[in-house]
């Protein structure tokens, strides 16, 4: 930006990068290894867990009784992947079918840097 103007120098830089990867196969020949969170066709760095979508509210008791029997208002609510009854209540409680494979790496990363100098200081 400034190159030795009256002894002043000012440099700036920016960078962007991505890291994309995908498991193409497992040595065992299986398509998933849930104990290690490895899934063919997904990135190596994933979380295999329930997707948290909020907190159970006091006015959601009808849904909570079905989706999470014994749950209380104030507990973590997860994303439900099942079907719903005509009244809007889930057809089953939360279970293994509600676990998600979630990518944790960002789509891109970047940075910005700057350096200011005066003469030899």
Coordinates of N, CA and C in Angstrom, one line a residue:
X1 N 0.8 -1.2 0.0 CA 0.0 0.0 0.0 C 0.9 1.3 0.0
X2 N 1.9 1.3 0.9 CA 2.9 2.4 0.9 C 4.2 1.7 0.9
X3 N 5.1 2.2 0.0 CA 6.4 1.5 -0.2 C 7.5 2.6 0.1
X4 N 7.9 2.7 1.3 CA 9.1 3.5 1.7 C 8.8 5.0 1.4
X5 N 7.6 5.5 1.7 CA 7.3 6.9 1.6 C 7.7 7.6 2.9
X6 N 8.8 8.4 2.8 CA 9.3 9.1 4.0 C 9.6 8.1 5.1
X7 N 10.1 6.9 4.7 CA 10.5 5.9 5.7 C 9.4 5.0 6.1
X8 N 8.1 5.2 5.7 CA 7.0 4.4 6.0 C 6.8 3.3 5.0
X9 N 6.5 2.1 5.5 CA 6.1 1.0 4.6 C 4.8 0.4 5.2
X10 N 3.9 0.1 4.4 CA 2.6 -0.6 4.8 C 2.3 -1.7 3.8
X11 N 2.3 -2.9 4.3 CA 1.9 -4.1 3.5 C 0.6 -4.7 4.0
X12 N -0.2 -5.2 3.1 CA -1.4 -5.9 3.5 C -1.5 -7.2 2.6
X13 N -2.2 -8.2 3.1 CA -2.4 -9.4 2.3 C -3.7 -10.0 2.7
X14 N -4.2 -10.9 1.9 CA -5.4 -11.6 2.1 C -5.3 -13.0 1.5
X15 N -5.9 -14.0 2.1 CA -5.9 -15.3 1.6 C -7.2 -16.1 1.8
X16 N -7.6 -16.9 0.9 CA -8.7 -17.8 1.1 C -8.4 -19.2 0.6
X17 N -9.0 -20.2 1.3 CA -8.7 -21.5 0.9 C -9.8 -22.5 1.3
X18 N -9.9 -23.6 0.7 CA -10.9 -24.6 1.0 C -10.2 -26.0 1.3
X19 N -10.8 -26.8 1.9 CA -10.3 -28.2 2.2 C -11.5 -29.2 1.9
X20 N -11.5 -29.8 0.8 CA -12.6 -30.7 0.5 C -12.0 -32.1 0.5
X21 N -12.7 -33.1 1.2 CA -12.3 -34.5 1.1 C -13.5 -35.3 1.3
X22 N -13.4 -36.6 0.9 CA -14.5 -37.5 0.9 C -13.9 -38.9 1.1
X23 N -14.5 -39.7 2.0 CA -14.2 -41.1 2.1 C -14.7 -41.9 0.9
X24 N -13.8 -42.6 0.2 CA -14.3 -43.3 -0.9 C -14.5 -44.8 -0.6
X25 N -13.8 -45.3 0.3 CA -14.1 -46.7 0.8 C -13.4 -47.0 2.1
X26 N -13.9 -48.0 2.8 CA -13.3 -48.4 4.1 C -12.7 -49.7 3.8
X27 N -11.6 -50.0 4.6 CA -10.8 -51.2 4.4 C -11.7 -52.5 4.6
X28 N -12.7 -52.4 5.5 CA -13.5 -53.5 5.8 C -14.5 -53.8 4.6
X29 N -14.7 -52.8 3.7 CA -15.7 -53.0 2.6 C -17.1 -52.5 3.0
X30 N -17.2 -52.1 4.3 CA -18.5 -51.5 4.7 C -18.7 -50.1 4.2
X31 N -19.9 -49.6 4.2 CA -20.1 -48.2 3.8 C -20.2 -47.2 4.9
X32 N -20.2 -47.8 6.2 CA -20.2 -46.9 7.4 C -19.5 -47.6 8.5
X33 N -18.9 -46.8 9.4 CA -18.3 -47.3 10.6 C -18.7 -46.3 11.7
X34 N -19.9 -46.5 12.3 CA -20.4 -45.5 13.2 C -19.6 -45.3 14.4
X35 N -18.8 -46.3 14.9 CA -18.0 -46.1 16.1 C -16.8 -45.1 15.8
X36 N -16.4 -45.0 14.6 CA -15.3 -44.0 14.3 C -15.9 -42.8 13.5
X37 N -17.2 -42.8 13.3 CA -17.8 -41.7 12.5 C -17.3 -41.6 11.1
X38 N -17.1 -42.7 10.5 CA -16.6 -42.8 9.1 C -17.8 -43.2 8.2
X39 N -18.1 -42.5 7.2 CA -19.2 -42.8 6.3 C -18.7 -42.6 4.8
X40 N -18.8 -43.6 4.0 CA -18.4 -43.5 2.6 C -19.3 -42.5 1.9
X41 N -18.6 -41.6 1.2 CA -19.3 -40.5 0.5 C -19.4 -39.2 1.3
X42 N -18.9 -39.2 2.5 CA -19.0 -38.1 3.4 C -17.5 -37.6 3.7
X43 N -17.3 -36.4 4.2 CA -16.0 -36.0 4.6 C -15.5 -36.8 5.8
X44 N -14.2 -36.8 6.0 CA -13.6 -37.5 7.1 C -13.9 -36.9 8.4
X45 N -14.1 -35.6 8.5 CA -14.4 -34.9 9.7 C -15.8 -34.5 9.8
X46 N -16.6 -35.4 10.4 CA -18.0 -35.2 10.6 C -18.4 -35.5 12.1
X47 N -19.6 -35.1 12.4 CA -20.2 -35.5 13.7 C -21.4 -36.3 13.4
X48 N -21.5 -37.4 14.1 CA -22.7 -38.3 14.0 C -23.5 -38.2 15.3
X49 N -24.4 -37.4 15.3 CA -25.2 -37.1 16.5 C -26.5 -36.6 16.2
X50 N -27.3 -36.2 17.2 CA -28.6 -35.6 17.0 C -28.4 -34.1 16.7
X51 N -29.1 -33.6 15.8 CA -29.0 -32.1 15.5 C -29.9 -31.4 16.4
X52 N -29.2 -30.5 17.3 CA -29.9 -29.8 18.3 C -30.6 -28.6 17.6
X53 N -31.9 -28.4 17.8 CA -32.6 -27.3 17.1 C -33.3 -26.3 18.1
X54 N -33.0 -26.5 19.4 CA -33.6 -25.5 20.3 C -33.9 -26.1 21.7
X55 N -34.7 -25.5 22.4 CA -35.1 -25.9 23.8 C -36.6 -26.2 23.8
X56 N -37.0 -27.3 24.5 CA -38.4 -27.6 24.6 C -39.1 -26.4 25.4
X57 N -40.2 -26.0 24.9 CA -41.0 -24.9 25.6 C -42.1 -25.5 26.3
X58 N -42.7 -24.8 27.3 CA -43.8 -25.3 28.1 C -45.0 -25.5 27.3
X59 N -45.2 -24.8 26.2 CA -46.4 -25.0 25.4 C -46.3 -26.2 24.4
X60 N -45.2 -26.9 24.4 CA -45.0 -28.0 23.5 C -45.2 -29.4 24.2
X61 N -46.0 -29.4 25.2 CA -46.1 -30.6 26.0 C -46.7 -31.8 25.2
X62 N -47.7 -31.6 24.4 CA -48.3 -32.6 23.6 C -47.3 -33.3 22.7
X63 N -46.5 -32.5 22.0 CA -45.5 -33.1 21.1 C -44.4 -33.8 21.9
X64 N -43.9 -33.1 23.0 CA -42.8 -33.6 23.8 C -43.2 -35.0 24.4
X65 N -44.4 -35.2 24.8 CA -44.9 -36.5 25.4 C -44.6 -37.6 24.5
X66 N -44.8 -37.4 23.2 CA -44.6 -38.5 22.2 C -43.1 -38.5 21.8
X67 N -42.5 -37.4 21.4 CA -41.2 -37.4 20.9 C -40.1 -37.7 21.9
X68 N -40.3 -37.2 23.1 CA -39.3 -37.5 24.2 C -40.1 -37.7 25.5
X69 N -40.6 -38.9 25.7 CA -41.3 -39.3 26.9 C -40.4 -39.1 28.1
X70 N -40.9 -38.4 29.1 CA -40.1 -38.1 30.3 C -39.3 -36.9 30.2
X71 N -39.4 -36.2 29.1 CA -38.7 -34.9 28.9 C -39.4 -33.8 29.5
X72 N -38.7 -32.7 29.8 CA -39.3 -31.6 30.4 C -39.0 -30.3 29.6
X73 N -39.8 -29.3 29.8 CA -39.5 -28.0 29.2 C -38.1 -27.5 29.7
X74 N -37.3 -26.9 28.8 CA -36.0 -26.5 29.1 C -34.9 -27.5 28.7
X75 N -35.3 -28.7 28.3 CA -34.3 -29.7 27.8 C -34.1 -29.4 26.3
X76 N -33.0 -29.9 25.8 CA -32.6 -29.7 24.4 C -33.6 -30.5 23.5
X77 N -34.0 -29.8 22.4 CA -34.9 -30.4 21.4 C -34.0 -30.8 20.2
X78 N -34.3 -31.9 19.7 CA -33.5 -32.3 18.5 C -34.4 -32.4 17.3
X79 N -33.7 -32.4 16.1 CA -34.4 -32.5 14.8 C -35.0 -33.9 14.7
X80 N -36.3 -33.9 14.3 CA -37.0 -35.2 14.2 C -37.1 -35.5 12.7
X81 N -36.8 -36.8 12.3 CA -36.9 -37.2 10.9 C -38.0 -38.1 10.6
X82 N -38.9 -38.3 11.5 CA -40.0 -39.2 11.2 C -41.3 -38.6 10.7
X83 N -42.3 -39.3 10.6 CA -43.6 -38.8 10.1 C -44.4 -38.2 11.3
X84 N -45.5 -37.5 10.9 CA -46.3 -36.8 11.9 C -47.7 -37.3 11.7
X85 N -48.5 -37.3 12.8 CA -49.9 -37.6 12.8 C -50.7 -36.4 12.3
X86 N -51.9 -36.5 12.0 CA -52.7 -35.4 11.5 C -52.8 -34.3 12.4
X87 N -52.7 -34.5 13.8 CA -52.7 -33.4 14.7 C -51.4 -32.7 14.9
X88 N -50.3 -33.2 14.2 CA -49.0 -32.5 14.3 C -48.1 -33.2 15.2
X89 N -48.5 -34.2 15.9 CA -47.6 -34.9 16.9 C -46.8 -36.0 16.1
X90 N -45.6 -36.2 16.6 CA -44.8 -37.3 15.9 C -45.4 -38.7 16.1
X91 N -45.1 -39.5 15.1 CA -45.6 -40.9 15.2 C -44.8 -41.8 16.1
X92 N -43.6 -41.4 16.5 CA -42.8 -42.2 17.3 C -41.9 -41.3 18.1
X93 N -41.3 -41.9 19.2 CA -40.3 -41.1 20.0 C -39.0 -41.0 19.2
X94 N -38.2 -40.0 19.7 CA -36.8 -39.9 19.1 C -36.1 -41.2 19.2
X95 N -35.2 -41.4 18.2 CA -34.4 -42.7 18.3 C -33.3 -42.6 17.3
X96 N -32.7 -43.7 17.1 CA -31.5 -43.8 16.2 C -31.7 -43.2 14.8
X97 N -32.9 -43.3 14.3 CA -33.2 -42.8 12.9 C -33.1 -41.3 12.9
X98 N -33.0 -40.6 14.0 CA -32.9 -39.2 14.1 C -31.5 -38.7 14.1
X99 N -30.5 -39.6 14.2 CA -29.1 -39.2 14.2 C -28.8 -38.6 12.8
X100 N -27.9 -37.6 12.8 CA -27.5 -37.0 11.5 C -26.0 -37.1 11.3
X101 N -25.6 -37.1 10.1 CA -24.2 -37.0 9.7 C -24.0 -35.5 9.4
X102 N -23.3 -34.8 10.2 CA -23.1 -33.4 10.0 C -21.7 -33.0 9.7
X103 N -21.5 -32.3 8.7 CA -20.1 -31.8 8.3 C -19.7 -30.7 9.3
X104 N -18.5 -30.7 9.7 CA -18.1 -29.7 10.7 C -17.1 -28.7 10.1
X105 N -16.4 -29.0 9.0 CA -15.5 -28.1 8.4 C -16.2 -27.0 7.6
X106 N -15.7 -25.8 7.7 CA -16.3 -24.7 6.9 C -16.2 -24.9 5.4
X107 N -17.0 -24.3 4.7 CA -16.9 -24.3 3.2 C -15.6 -23.7 2.7
X108 N -15.2 -22.6 3.4 CA -14.0 -21.9 3.1 C -13.5 -21.2 4.3
X109 N -12.2 -20.9 4.3 CA -11.6 -20.1 5.4 C -10.7 -19.0 4.7
X110 N -10.4 -18.1 5.5 CA -9.5 -17.0 5.0 C -8.9 -16.2 6.1
X111 N -8.1 -15.3 5.6 CA -7.5 -14.4 6.6 C -7.0 -13.1 6.0
X112 N -6.7 -12.1 6.8 CA -6.2 -10.8 6.4 C -5.1 -10.5 7.3
X113 N -4.0 -9.9 6.7 CA -2.9 -9.5 7.5 C -2.4 -8.2 7.0
X114 N -1.7 -7.4 7.9 CA -1.2 -6.1 7.6 C 0.1 -5.9 8.4
X115 N 1.0 -5.1 7.9 CA 2.3 -4.8 8.6 C 2.6 -3.4 8.3
X116 N 2.9 -2.6 9.3 CA 3.4 -1.3 9.2 C 4.8 -1.2 9.7
X117 N 5.7 -0.5 9.0 CA 7.0 -0.3 9.5 C 7.5 1.1 9.2
X118 N 8.4 1.6 10.1 CA 9.0 3.0 9.9 C 10.5 2.8 9.9
X119 N 11.1 3.1 8.8 CA 12.5 3.0 8.6 C 13.0 1.6 9.0
X120 N 13.9 1.4 10.0 CA 14.3 0.1 10.4 C 13.6 -0.4 11.7
X121 N 12.6 0.3 12.0 CA 11.9 -0.1 13.3 C 10.6 -0.8 13.0

